[in-house]
Tab-separated table of C-alpha atoms in Angstrom:
chain	number	residue	atom	x	y	z
A	1	UNK	CA	-0.061	-0.121	0.025
A	2	UNK	CA	2.822	2.213	0.858
A	3	UNK	CA	6.256	1.966	-0.173
A	4	UNK	CA	9.303	3.935	0.229
A	5	UNK	CA	12.854	3.531	-1.273
A	6	UNK	CA	15.785	6.110	-0.462
A	7	UNK	CA	13.720	8.503	-0.032
A	8	UNK	CA	15.983	11.941	1.808
A	9	UNK	CA	14.010	15.062	2.366
A	10	UNK	CA	16.251	17.507	2.940
A	11	UNK	CA	14.940	21.360	3.967
A	12	UNK	CA	17.015	23.957	3.082
A	13	UNK	CA	21.046	22.810	2.863
A	14	UNK	CA	21.628	21.099	5.671
A	15	UNK	CA	19.062	20.299	7.455
A	16	UNK	CA	17.756	17.095	6.357
A	17	UNK	CA	14.559	15.249	7.468
A	18	UNK	CA	14.924	12.095	6.229
A	19	UNK	CA	18.148	10.184	5.709
A	20	UNK	CA	17.878	7.311	3.178
A	21	UNK	CA	14.413	5.988	4.871
A	22	UNK	CA	12.929	2.406	2.538
A	23	UNK	CA	9.645	1.503	4.289
A	24	UNK	CA	6.779	-0.786	2.928
A	25	UNK	CA	3.275	-1.167	4.888
A	26	UNK	CA	1.199	-3.702	3.487
A	27	UNK	CA	-2.461	-3.292	3.227
A	28	UNK	CA	-4.209	-3.238	6.317
A	29	UNK	CA	-1.305	-3.283	8.267
A	30	UNK	CA	-1.445	-0.829	11.359
A	31	UNK	CA	1.819	0.381	12.214
A	32	UNK	CA	3.064	2.558	14.676
A	33	UNK	CA	5.880	5.813	13.639
A	34	UNK	CA	8.106	6.261	16.465
A	35	UNK	CA	11.184	8.679	17.968
A	36	UNK	CA	11.667	11.527	19.692
A	37	UNK	CA	10.200	15.330	18.364
A	38	UNK	CA	12.243	16.357	14.991
A	39	UNK	CA	13.315	12.561	14.380
A	40	UNK	CA	11.044	13.015	11.055
A	41	UNK	CA	7.822	11.311	12.129
A	42	UNK	CA	5.466	14.146	10.504
A	43	UNK	CA	8.083	14.656	7.250
A	44	UNK	CA	7.364	11.183	6.721
A	45	UNK	CA	3.661	11.215	7.139
A	46	UNK	CA	3.775	14.375	4.514
A	47	UNK	CA	5.857	12.487	1.877
A	48	UNK	CA	3.097	9.762	1.928
A	49	UNK	CA	0.636	12.116	1.535
A	50	UNK	CA	2.542	14.548	-0.612
A	51	UNK	CA	2.292	18.097	1.503
A	52	UNK	CA	6.055	17.612	0.904
A	53	UNK	CA	8.119	16.132	-1.987
A	54	UNK	CA	10.848	13.889	-1.219
A	55	UNK	CA	14.213	15.702	-1.975
A	56	UNK	CA	15.214	12.027	-3.266
A	57	UNK	CA	14.436	9.077	-3.394
A	58	UNK	CA	10.572	7.148	-4.497
A	59	UNK	CA	7.532	7.400	-2.760
A	60	UNK	CA	4.530	4.821	-3.779
A	61	UNK	CA	1.165	5.092	-2.226
A	62	UNK	CA	-1.346	2.532	-3.539
A	63	UNK	CA	0.674	2.387	-7.257
A	64	UNK	CA	0.893	5.813	-7.773
A	65	UNK	CA	4.632	6.963	-8.115
A	66	UNK	CA	4.057	10.635	-5.791
A	67	UNK	CA	7.357	11.562	-7.836
A	68	UNK	CA	5.258	12.171	-11.150
A	69	UNK	CA	1.609	12.789	-10.177
A	70	UNK	CA	-0.083	14.974	-11.807
A	71	UNK	CA	-2.499	17.760	-9.776
A	72	UNK	CA	-5.351	16.175	-10.771
A	73	UNK	CA	-4.725	12.539	-9.718
A	74	UNK	CA	-2.865	13.277	-6.324
A	75	UNK	CA	-6.278	14.955	-5.382
A	76	UNK	CA	-7.880	12.027	-5.931
A	77	UNK	CA	-5.545	9.801	-4.309
A	78	UNK	CA	-5.900	12.086	-1.358
A	79	UNK	CA	-9.603	11.756	-1.176
A	80	UNK	CA	-8.516	8.370	0.039
A	81	UNK	CA	-5.991	9.184	2.647
A	82	UNK	CA	-7.295	10.276	5.782
A	83	UNK	CA	-5.237	12.289	7.616
A	84	UNK	CA	-5.538	13.527	11.336
A	85	UNK	CA	-3.164	16.015	11.789
A	86	UNK	CA	-1.270	17.461	14.710
A	87	UNK	CA	-3.025	20.777	15.139
A	88	UNK	CA	-6.384	19.030	13.463
A	89	UNK	CA	-6.088	21.740	10.842
A	90	UNK	CA	-9.942	22.264	10.693
A	91	UNK	CA	-11.400	25.291	9.242
A	92	UNK	CA	-12.437	27.229	12.557
A	93	UNK	CA	-15.124	29.244	10.149
A	94	UNK	CA	-17.250	26.173	9.868
A	95	UNK	CA	-19.583	23.868	11.245
A	96	UNK	CA	-18.340	21.008	12.604
A	97	UNK	CA	-20.666	19.409	10.302
A	98	UNK	CA	-19.436	21.851	7.400
A	99	UNK	CA	-15.799	20.933	8.309
A	100	UNK	CA	-16.963	17.162	8.289
A	101	UNK	CA	-19.059	17.707	5.270
A	102	UNK	CA	-15.970	19.073	3.941
A	103	UNK	CA	-14.526	15.650	2.579
A	104	UNK	CA	-17.790	14.422	1.053
A	105	UNK	CA	-18.682	17.915	-0.966
A	106	UNK	CA	-14.958	17.577	-2.681
A	107	UNK	CA	-16.191	14.002	-3.833
A	108	UNK	CA	-19.024	15.278	-5.571
A	109	UNK	CA	-21.929	13.209	-3.476
A	110	UNK	CA	-25.118	14.543	-3.053
A	111	UNK	CA	-26.364	16.522	-0.289
A	112	UNK	CA	-28.733	14.145	0.930
A	113	UNK	CA	-25.926	11.613	1.409
A	114	UNK	CA	-23.526	13.899	2.627
A	115	UNK	CA	-25.826	14.821	5.495
A	116	UNK	CA	-26.921	10.708	6.347
A	117	UNK	CA	-22.981	10.284	6.447
A	118	UNK	CA	-21.992	12.790	8.192
A	119	UNK	CA	-24.676	12.234	11.176
A	120	UNK	CA	-23.600	8.756	11.116
A	121	UNK	CA	-20.218	9.464	11.673
A	122	UNK	CA	-21.048	12.275	14.144
A	123	UNK	CA	-22.594	9.845	16.052
A	124	UNK	CA	-20.488	6.909	16.034
A	125	UNK	CA	-17.459	9.603	17.068
A	126	UNK	CA	-20.037	10.970	20.082
A	127	UNK	CA	-20.424	14.479	18.190
A	128	UNK	CA	-24.035	14.279	17.274
A	129	UNK	CA	-24.613	17.301	19.531
A	130	UNK	CA	-21.914	19.332	18.696
A	131	UNK	CA	-22.556	19.931	14.514
A	132	UNK	CA	-23.583	23.166	14.816
A	133	UNK	CA	-20.497	24.098	16.547
A	134	UNK	CA	-17.251	26.031	15.337
A	135	UNK	CA	-13.987	24.297	16.140
A	136	UNK	CA	-12.736	27.035	18.923
A	137	UNK	CA	-16.126	26.332	20.561
A	138	UNK	CA	-14.603	23.049	21.063
A	139	UNK	CA	-12.268	21.324	23.230
A	140	UNK	CA	-8.710	19.425	22.320
A	141	UNK	CA	-10.636	15.831	22.819
A	142	UNK	CA	-13.763	16.685	20.918
A	143	UNK	CA	-11.632	18.782	18.233
A	144	UNK	CA	-9.210	15.725	17.621
A	145	UNK	CA	-12.339	13.953	16.949
A	146	UNK	CA	-13.850	15.773	14.496
A	147	UNK	CA	-10.605	15.743	12.292
A	148	UNK	CA	-10.614	12.128	13.188
A	149	UNK	CA	-14.476	12.233	11.760
A	150	UNK	CA	-13.276	14.151	7.878
A	151	UNK	CA	-10.201	11.713	8.278
A	152	UNK	CA	-12.861	8.233	7.983
A	153	UNK	CA	-16.070	9.920	6.679
A	154	UNK	CA	-14.557	8.482	2.793
A	155	UNK	CA	-13.969	4.659	4.109
A	156	UNK	CA	-10.314	6.114	3.412
A	157	UNK	CA	-7.826	2.833	2.365
A	158	UNK	CA	-5.139	4.546	4.370
A	159	UNK	CA	-5.459	6.490	7.505
A	160	UNK	CA	-2.407	8.338	8.877
A	161	UNK	CA	-2.855	10.192	12.469
A	162	UNK	CA	0.262	12.867	13.576
A	163	UNK	CA	0.287	12.671	16.885
A	164	UNK	CA	-3.438	11.715	17.344
A	165	UNK	CA	-3.351	11.618	21.204
A	166	UNK	CA	-0.670	14.236	21.751
A	167	UNK	CA	-3.014	16.314	23.387
A	168	UNK	CA	-5.587	14.394	25.205
A	169	UNK	CA	-5.755	12.829	28.938
A	170	UNK	CA	-5.408	9.134	29.148
A	171	UNK	CA	-8.920	8.078	28.592
A	172	UNK	CA	-9.013	10.123	25.572
A	173	UNK	CA	-6.319	8.517	24.416
A	174	UNK	CA	-7.843	4.782	24.892
A	175	UNK	CA	-10.469	6.307	23.000
A	176	UNK	CA	-9.301	8.014	20.242
A	177	UNK	CA	-7.125	4.713	19.970
A	178	UNK	CA	-10.090	2.205	20.442
A	179	UNK	CA	-11.466	4.419	17.356
A	180	UNK	CA	-8.297	4.111	15.235
A	181	UNK	CA	-8.714	-0.355	16.109
A	182	UNK	CA	-12.335	0.246	14.881
A	183	UNK	CA	-11.180	1.666	11.892
A	184	UNK	CA	-8.305	-0.445	11.195
A	185	UNK	CA	-10.479	-3.791	12.009
A	186	UNK	CA	-12.775	-2.521	8.979
A	187	UNK	CA	-10.013	-2.717	6.359
A	188	UNK	CA	-8.331	0.370	6.514
A	189	UNK	CA	-4.243	0.858	7.028
A	190	UNK	CA	-3.730	3.121	9.736
A	191	UNK	CA	0.145	4.476	10.291
A	192	UNK	CA	0.091	6.578	13.190
A	193	UNK	CA	3.340	8.016	14.311
A	194	UNK	CA	3.006	9.321	18.086
A	195	UNK	CA	6.175	9.731	20.461
A	196	UNK	CA	4.383	8.436	23.256
A	197	UNK	CA	5.881	5.422	24.775
A	198	UNK	CA	2.701	4.605	26.602
A	199	UNK	CA	0.899	3.850	23.833
A	200	UNK	CA	3.283	1.820	22.732
A	201	UNK	CA	3.830	0.018	26.456
A	202	UNK	CA	1.680	-3.089	25.608
A	203	UNK	CA	0.938	-3.050	21.910
A	204	UNK	CA	1.610	-6.131	19.510
A	205	UNK	CA	1.093	-4.008	16.188
A	206	UNK	CA	4.310	-3.345	14.238
A	207	UNK	CA	6.882	-0.532	15.463
A	208	UNK	CA	8.785	1.785	12.952
A	209	UNK	CA	11.394	3.471	14.836
A	210	UNK	CA	12.863	6.953	13.639
A	211	UNK	CA	15.331	8.771	15.112
A	212	UNK	CA	17.160	12.011	13.676
A	213	UNK	CA	15.726	11.097	10.157
A	214	UNK	CA	16.606	7.308	9.877
A	215	UNK	CA	15.162	4.032	10.800
A	216	UNK	CA	17.017	2.404	13.825
B	1	UNK	CA	-19.118	21.836	-14.060
B	2	UNK	CA	-21.941	19.636	-12.311
B	3	UNK	CA	-25.014	21.685	-10.312
B	4	UNK	CA	-24.023	20.666	-6.817
B	5	UNK	CA	-20.365	21.615	-7.452
B	6	UNK	CA	-22.081	25.261	-8.855
B	7	UNK	CA	-24.368	25.390	-6.318
B	8	UNK	CA	-21.386	24.816	-3.472
B	9	UNK	CA	-19.371	27.245	-4.991
B	10	UNK	CA	-21.484	29.671	-5.145
B	11	UNK	CA	-22.862	29.263	-1.387
B	12	UNK	CA	-19.444	29.319	-0.370
B	13	UNK	CA	-18.341	32.392	-1.959
B	14	UNK	CA	-21.406	33.450	-0.315
B	15	UNK	CA	-20.513	32.247	3.298
B	16	UNK	CA	-17.062	33.807	2.675
B	17	UNK	CA	-18.306	36.918	1.440
B	18	UNK	CA	-20.588	36.993	4.913
B	19	UNK	CA	-17.680	35.538	7.128
B	20	UNK	CA	-14.913	37.811	5.991
B	21	UNK	CA	-17.614	40.721	5.966
B	22	UNK	CA	-14.497	43.139	7.261
B	23	UNK	CA	-11.958	42.594	4.952
B	24	UNK	CA	-14.713	42.292	2.019
B	25	UNK	CA	-15.883	45.509	2.894
B	26	UNK	CA	-12.618	47.295	3.067
B	27	UNK	CA	-11.979	45.391	-0.754
B	28	UNK	CA	-14.892	46.527	-1.490
B	29	UNK	CA	-14.264	49.818	-0.949
B	30	UNK	CA	-10.710	49.914	-2.340
B	31	UNK	CA	-11.883	48.890	-5.592
B	32	UNK	CA	-14.716	51.439	-5.832
B	33	UNK	CA	-12.335	54.390	-5.253
B	34	UNK	CA	-10.513	52.706	-8.071
B	35	UNK	CA	-13.775	51.870	-10.045
B	36	UNK	CA	-14.382	55.726	-9.480
B	37	UNK	CA	-11.428	57.732	-10.951
B	38	UNK	CA	-11.642	54.765	-14.127
B	39	UNK	CA	-15.838	55.709	-14.249
B	40	UNK	CA	-15.056	59.265	-13.654
B	41	UNK	CA	-12.629	59.727	-16.574
B	42	UNK	CA	-15.583	57.977	-18.715
B	43	UNK	CA	-18.230	59.948	-17.425
B	44	UNK	CA	-15.999	63.531	-18.345
B	45	UNK	CA	-15.232	61.438	-22.188
B	46	UNK	CA	-18.759	60.844	-22.743
B	47	UNK	CA	-19.668	64.692	-21.612
B	48	UNK	CA	-16.917	65.821	-24.154
B	49	UNK	CA	-18.214	63.994	-26.805
B	50	UNK	CA	-21.691	64.794	-26.437
B	51	UNK	CA	-21.211	68.901	-25.996
B	52	UNK	CA	-19.246	68.166	-29.117
B	53	UNK	CA	-20.967	66.632	-30.547
B	54	UNK	CA	-24.070	68.903	-29.884
B	55	UNK	CA	-22.163	72.023	-31.266
B	56	UNK	CA	-21.107	69.648	-34.361
B	57	UNK	CA	-24.884	68.974	-35.011
B	58	UNK	CA	-25.612	72.850	-35.421
B	59	UNK	CA	-24.130	74.468	-38.601
B	60	UNK	CA	-24.698	77.862	-38.714
B	61	UNK	CA	-24.495	79.156	-42.630
B	62	UNK	CA	-25.179	82.984	-43.365
B	63	UNK	CA	-26.573	84.705	-46.812
B	64	UNK	CA	-24.963	87.710	-47.572
B	65	UNK	CA	-27.253	90.135	-49.973
B	66	UNK	CA	-25.609	92.162	-52.412
B	67	UNK	CA	-28.568	94.749	-51.551
B	68	UNK	CA	-30.997	95.448	-49.152
B	69	UNK	CA	-33.770	92.635	-50.403
B	70	UNK	CA	-37.185	94.034	-50.307
B	71	UNK	CA	-40.186	92.040	-48.235
B	72	UNK	CA	-41.124	89.839	-51.282
B	73	UNK	CA	-38.006	88.671	-52.409
B	74	UNK	CA	-36.705	87.913	-48.505
B	75	UNK	CA	-39.755	85.360	-47.983
B	76	UNK	CA	-38.488	83.800	-51.828
B	77	UNK	CA	-35.681	83.197	-49.987
B	78	UNK	CA	-36.549	82.033	-46.606
B	79	UNK	CA	-38.850	79.812	-49.217
B	80	UNK	CA	-35.838	78.420	-50.361
B	81	UNK	CA	-34.412	77.859	-47.738
B	82	UNK	CA	-37.016	76.193	-45.311
B	83	UNK	CA	-37.271	73.242	-48.338
B	84	UNK	CA	-33.912	72.048	-47.033
B	85	UNK	CA	-34.771	69.074	-44.299
B	86	UNK	CA	-33.224	70.542	-40.544
B	87	UNK	CA	-33.003	74.114	-41.900
B	88	UNK	CA	-33.948	76.871	-39.670
B	89	UNK	CA	-33.246	80.481	-40.109
B	90	UNK	CA	-32.710	82.526	-36.791
B	91	UNK	CA	-32.382	86.134	-38.088
B	92	UNK	CA	-32.618	88.460	-41.140
B	93	UNK	CA	-29.561	91.487	-40.429
B	94	UNK	CA	-30.461	94.341	-42.585
B	95	UNK	CA	-27.650	96.473	-43.414
B	96	UNK	CA	-28.072	99.006	-40.325
B	97	UNK	CA	-28.173	95.864	-37.950
B	98	UNK	CA	-25.269	94.948	-39.182
B	99	UNK	CA	-24.087	98.409	-38.499
B	100	UNK	CA	-24.753	97.998	-35.420
B	101	UNK	CA	-23.724	94.964	-34.248
B	102	UNK	CA	-20.361	96.447	-35.109
B	103	UNK	CA	-20.877	99.483	-33.282
B	104	UNK	CA	-21.352	96.983	-30.642
B	105	UNK	CA	-18.542	95.186	-30.771
B	106	UNK	CA	-16.191	97.542	-31.922
B	107	UNK	CA	-17.351	99.384	-28.480
B	108	UNK	CA	-15.220	102.815	-27.427
B	109	UNK	CA	-13.611	102.214	-31.295
B	110	UNK	CA	-16.715	102.792	-32.642
B	111	UNK	CA	-16.361	106.579	-33.467
B	112	UNK	CA	-13.997	105.334	-36.447
B	113	UNK	CA	-16.918	104.088	-38.779
B	114	UNK	CA	-18.383	107.916	-38.116
B	115	UNK	CA	-15.585	108.071	-40.928
B	116	UNK	CA	-17.577	106.299	-43.566
B	117	UNK	CA	-19.948	107.868	-46.201
B	118	UNK	CA	-21.890	104.975	-47.078
B	119	UNK	CA	-23.005	101.818	-45.327
B	120	UNK	CA	-20.558	99.029	-46.786
B	121	UNK	CA	-21.952	95.857	-44.872
B	122	UNK	CA	-24.417	93.793	-46.359
B	123	UNK	CA	-27.423	92.306	-45.704
B	124	UNK	CA	-27.823	88.718	-44.549
B	125	UNK	CA	-30.252	86.006	-43.663
B	126	UNK	CA	-27.922	83.744	-40.107
B	127	UNK	CA	-29.563	80.241	-40.758
B	128	UNK	CA	-28.288	76.938	-38.782
B	129	UNK	CA	-29.323	74.035	-40.181
B	130	UNK	CA	-29.054	70.414	-38.104
B	131	UNK	CA	-26.484	67.997	-39.682
B	132	UNK	CA	-28.832	64.969	-37.977
B	133	UNK	CA	-30.976	66.009	-40.986
B	134	UNK	CA	-28.973	65.213	-43.964
B	135	UNK	CA	-25.378	64.244	-44.629
B	136	UNK	CA	-22.226	66.138	-45.394
B	137	UNK	CA	-22.773	67.076	-48.892
B	138	UNK	CA	-26.387	69.279	-47.420
B	139	UNK	CA	-24.226	72.465	-46.543
B	140	UNK	CA	-22.786	72.190	-50.284
B	141	UNK	CA	-25.642	72.110	-52.291
B	142	UNK	CA	-27.390	74.632	-50.515
B	143	UNK	CA	-24.568	77.051	-51.041
B	144	UNK	CA	-24.674	76.111	-54.660
B	145	UNK	CA	-28.874	76.517	-54.520
B	146	UNK	CA	-28.982	79.876	-53.198
B	147	UNK	CA	-25.939	81.525	-55.180
B	148	UNK	CA	-27.852	80.627	-58.021
B	149	UNK	CA	-30.447	83.778	-56.983
B	150	UNK	CA	-30.183	86.962	-58.251
B	151	UNK	CA	-29.905	88.318	-54.893
B	152	UNK	CA	-27.681	86.758	-53.417
B	153	UNK	CA	-24.086	87.480	-53.063
B	154	UNK	CA	-22.779	84.452	-50.928
B	155	UNK	CA	-23.401	81.597	-49.193
B	156	UNK	CA	-20.229	81.071	-46.251
B	157	UNK	CA	-20.462	78.728	-43.470
B	158	UNK	CA	-17.844	76.915	-41.877
B	159	UNK	CA	-16.391	73.786	-43.503
B	160	UNK	CA	-13.458	74.082	-41.797
B	161	UNK	CA	-14.957	73.769	-38.337
B	162	UNK	CA	-16.888	69.959	-39.623
B	163	UNK	CA	-13.730	69.194	-40.448
B	164	UNK	CA	-12.447	70.574	-36.899
B	165	UNK	CA	-14.811	68.802	-35.288
B	166	UNK	CA	-14.619	64.957	-36.790
B	167	UNK	CA	-10.619	65.607	-36.042
B	168	UNK	CA	-11.640	66.715	-32.234
B	169	UNK	CA	-13.913	63.140	-32.185
B	170	UNK	CA	-11.363	61.562	-33.664
B	171	UNK	CA	-8.708	62.498	-31.639
B	172	UNK	CA	-11.042	62.230	-28.005
B	173	UNK	CA	-12.071	58.619	-29.088
B	174	UNK	CA	-7.918	57.827	-29.147
B	175	UNK	CA	-7.083	59.598	-25.873
B	176	UNK	CA	-10.264	58.118	-24.563
B	177	UNK	CA	-9.008	54.444	-25.446
B	178	UNK	CA	-5.462	54.828	-24.197
B	179	UNK	CA	-6.091	56.813	-20.735
B	180	UNK	CA	-9.319	54.475	-20.224
B	181	UNK	CA	-7.072	51.731	-20.770
B	182	UNK	CA	-4.202	53.055	-18.462
B	183	UNK	CA	-6.947	53.910	-16.221
B	184	UNK	CA	-8.579	50.022	-15.795
B	185	UNK	CA	-5.000	48.776	-15.620
B	186	UNK	CA	-4.367	51.175	-12.559
B	187	UNK	CA	-7.802	49.583	-11.436
B	188	UNK	CA	-6.986	46.228	-11.685
B	189	UNK	CA	-3.851	46.381	-9.952
B	190	UNK	CA	-5.257	47.617	-7.150
B	191	UNK	CA	-8.264	45.337	-7.397
B	192	UNK	CA	-5.228	42.128	-7.739
B	193	UNK	CA	-3.874	43.184	-4.607
B	194	UNK	CA	-6.980	43.977	-2.255
B	195	UNK	CA	-8.189	40.834	-3.409
B	196	UNK	CA	-4.636	39.017	-2.712
B	197	UNK	CA	-5.188	39.797	0.759
B	198	UNK	CA	-8.510	38.650	1.263
B	199	UNK	CA	-6.921	35.456	-0.121
B	200	UNK	CA	-4.140	35.767	1.792
B	201	UNK	CA	-5.820	35.838	4.971
B	202	UNK	CA	-7.174	32.568	4.381
B	203	UNK	CA	-4.436	30.602	2.702
B	204	UNK	CA	-4.635	28.477	5.874
B	205	UNK	CA	-8.082	27.273	4.642
B	206	UNK	CA	-6.743	27.208	0.604
B	207	UNK	CA	-4.118	24.147	2.070
B	208	UNK	CA	-6.401	22.414	4.506
B	209	UNK	CA	-8.649	22.019	1.415
B	210	UNK	CA	-5.792	20.616	-0.804
B	211	UNK	CA	-4.887	18.212	1.823
B	212	UNK	CA	-8.011	16.956	1.642
B	213	UNK	CA	-8.107	16.080	-1.280
B	214	UNK	CA	-9.788	19.337	-3.164
B	215	UNK	CA	-8.557	20.426	-7.385
B	216	UNK	CA	-7.942	23.068	-8.119
B	217	UNK	CA	-10.671	24.507	-9.502
B	218	UNK	CA	-12.436	23.507	-6.611
B	219	UNK	CA	-10.550	25.420	-4.681
B	220	UNK	CA	-10.427	28.224	-7.221
B	221	UNK	CA	-13.967	28.536	-8.316
B	222	UNK	CA	-15.293	29.365	-5.427
B	223	UNK	CA	-12.359	32.267	-4.965
B	224	UNK	CA	-13.288	33.236	-8.751
B	225	UNK	CA	-17.121	33.916	-8.131
B	226	UNK	CA	-16.290	35.739	-4.715
B	227	UNK	CA	-13.819	37.873	-6.505
B	228	UNK	CA	-16.633	38.420	-9.441
B	229	UNK	CA	-18.978	39.515	-6.658
B	230	UNK	CA	-16.810	41.989	-4.969
B	231	UNK	CA	-15.937	43.349	-8.339
B	232	UNK	CA	-19.207	44.000	-8.568
B	233	UNK	CA	-20.240	45.309	-5.864
B	234	UNK	CA	-17.284	47.572	-6.280
B	235	UNK	CA	-18.572	48.790	-9.567
B	236	UNK	CA	-22.390	49.580	-7.936
B	237	UNK	CA	-20.710	51.355	-4.737
B	238	UNK	CA	-18.500	53.408	-7.677
B	239	UNK	CA	-21.424	54.179	-10.311
B	240	UNK	CA	-23.700	55.264	-7.121
B	241	UNK	CA	-21.368	57.769	-5.831
B	242	UNK	CA	-20.512	58.957	-9.465
B	243	UNK	CA	-24.230	59.371	-9.510
B	244	UNK	CA	-24.354	61.291	-6.056
B	245	UNK	CA	-20.905	63.580	-7.460
B	246	UNK	CA	-23.174	64.144	-10.781
B	247	UNK	CA	-26.441	65.289	-9.259
B	248	UNK	CA	-24.198	67.827	-6.544
B	249	UNK	CA	-22.429	69.195	-10.054
B	250	UNK	CA	-25.866	69.371	-11.763
B	251	UNK	CA	-27.283	71.141	-9.096
B	252	UNK	CA	-24.242	73.540	-8.316
B	253	UNK	CA	-22.555	74.024	-11.821
B	254	UNK	CA	-23.650	76.271	-14.748
B	255	UNK	CA	-21.526	75.519	-17.410
B	256	UNK	CA	-21.396	78.316	-19.985
B	257	UNK	CA	-19.470	78.454	-22.792
B	258	UNK	CA	-20.031	81.542	-24.696
B	259	UNK	CA	-24.537	82.102	-24.487
B	260	UNK	CA	-24.540	78.303	-24.665
B	261	UNK	CA	-25.269	77.003	-21.142
B	262	UNK	CA	-23.947	73.898	-21.648
B	263	UNK	CA	-25.951	70.121	-20.245
B	264	UNK	CA	-24.345	67.444	-18.521
B	265	UNK	CA	-25.588	64.325	-19.251
B	266	UNK	CA	-24.516	60.988	-17.016
B	267	UNK	CA	-23.917	57.845	-18.354
B	268	UNK	CA	-25.931	55.869	-20.344
B	269	UNK	CA	-27.594	52.424	-19.120
B	270	UNK	CA	-25.109	50.262	-21.787
B	271	UNK	CA	-22.377	52.551	-20.157
B	272	UNK	CA	-23.402	51.775	-16.932
B	273	UNK	CA	-24.530	47.958	-17.869
B	274	UNK	CA	-21.337	47.837	-19.665
B	275	UNK	CA	-19.144	49.144	-16.701
B	276	UNK	CA	-20.890	46.931	-14.139
B	277	UNK	CA	-20.339	43.695	-16.549
B	278	UNK	CA	-16.030	44.928	-16.164
B	279	UNK	CA	-16.617	45.389	-12.913
B	280	UNK	CA	-16.753	41.952	-12.643
B	281	UNK	CA	-14.663	40.915	-14.160
B	282	UNK	CA	-11.819	43.275	-12.994
B	283	UNK	CA	-12.969	41.134	-10.080
B	284	UNK	CA	-12.333	37.529	-11.974
B	285	UNK	CA	-9.303	38.575	-13.594
B	286	UNK	CA	-8.100	40.526	-9.994
B	287	UNK	CA	-8.764	36.734	-7.922
B	288	UNK	CA	-7.665	34.651	-11.074
B	289	UNK	CA	-3.675	36.531	-10.733
B	290	UNK	CA	-3.921	35.901	-6.980
B	291	UNK	CA	-4.952	32.857	-6.782
B	292	UNK	CA	-1.789	32.374	-8.895
B	293	UNK	CA	0.425	31.752	-6.495
B	294	UNK	CA	-1.429	29.540	-3.679
B	295	UNK	CA	-1.006	27.156	-6.990
B	296	UNK	CA	2.385	27.031	-8.359
B	297	UNK	CA	2.953	24.091	-5.353
């Protein structure tokens, strides 16, 4: 599903965020990417959903070479990748409903279907009574769940989550992790970047460790 | 383009305008000022053309007689003249009237005329005719016809004026296109920068839309609609301001050239419609240019 071959990413002339990273994530796998702050976890995720281009090396997602992808193909690919961003990236001037509906509007679904799916997803994530709220009116945990709702509403092939429990208390962390596991059970490939050792302690999932931009 | 997408784009554009109303209000105000300068130039141009046209439309002609015509002869000549379309007889100037006019014109120097033994000035008829009613060949035909009458000595009209008028109109058109074009470009420059500010304030939104799989078209079209609406509103405000200024000028200023009072005219309906379309297009172009830099990556 995700294949990286000798990927390097350099910002400016000296700052190397990723050094010779090769990684293969199979369909339906659940993988943790871990490492301290600045290890390159976010950059690695950014390469996968093409928010950044690799300086050298090859990145393939769902069989598409990200170095040679057109603007339209990239947009279509991103619709099949759900991303939960570390800073949520919710639109502050749109309601919870509108934020979650965005992914479906982009996909061109009819309004009646959008309404139905958004209601279902928000109910599933315990946000049914927050539809009309704006993100700044929500707590960190609620915003995290809205971001998750937006990421999963399209039934993505891949779900990327960057520090999805970073700002949450232990109860909410467990709740979010349970949701990620549920999504994974339904067949979605899940990649979670986290620096939390707590989260990894009892897991039997594959863990990819990054340090100073290298897989260790 | 799918109806749902178009509906989404329009809804989004309206919501964006509402949600960012202060930024938009400033944008519309700035655009209105830019358009106002352009519209004011167009209005001046329209009035200048109108005045020139008015002056050129009525051609004066003088029919000089060899001697003072008696009433019957005069009536014959007048009948002949009225046979031509658009001719209006202004007045008959007898030899004595002509002398009186000259005395008045000379003012303090009028004493010079006292030395004359007889009045050398010819009697004449002053006529005007409207160029609307016929082509440029009419004055020429009229002159030829009148000069065939025995008592008529000479017919004079200002052919040069017609030629000058046509040259002025041509020059005005060129100046209008050049100055108007430059002012429009200046307005476009201001508009582009104004819209750039609006878009820049929402660059995070553009980024998020793209990250969740929006195509460039999906992101751009609401912005383009927004730019057009902004342009239209700016253009409308400029026209309202121009109309208010026009009403003030009309009420307070009595512009005279010689004895003729010059009427002011406002922009014709077609011009208003055209300016509104141009404002919307300027908004659209401004948005397109401003958006360009956000989609290079």
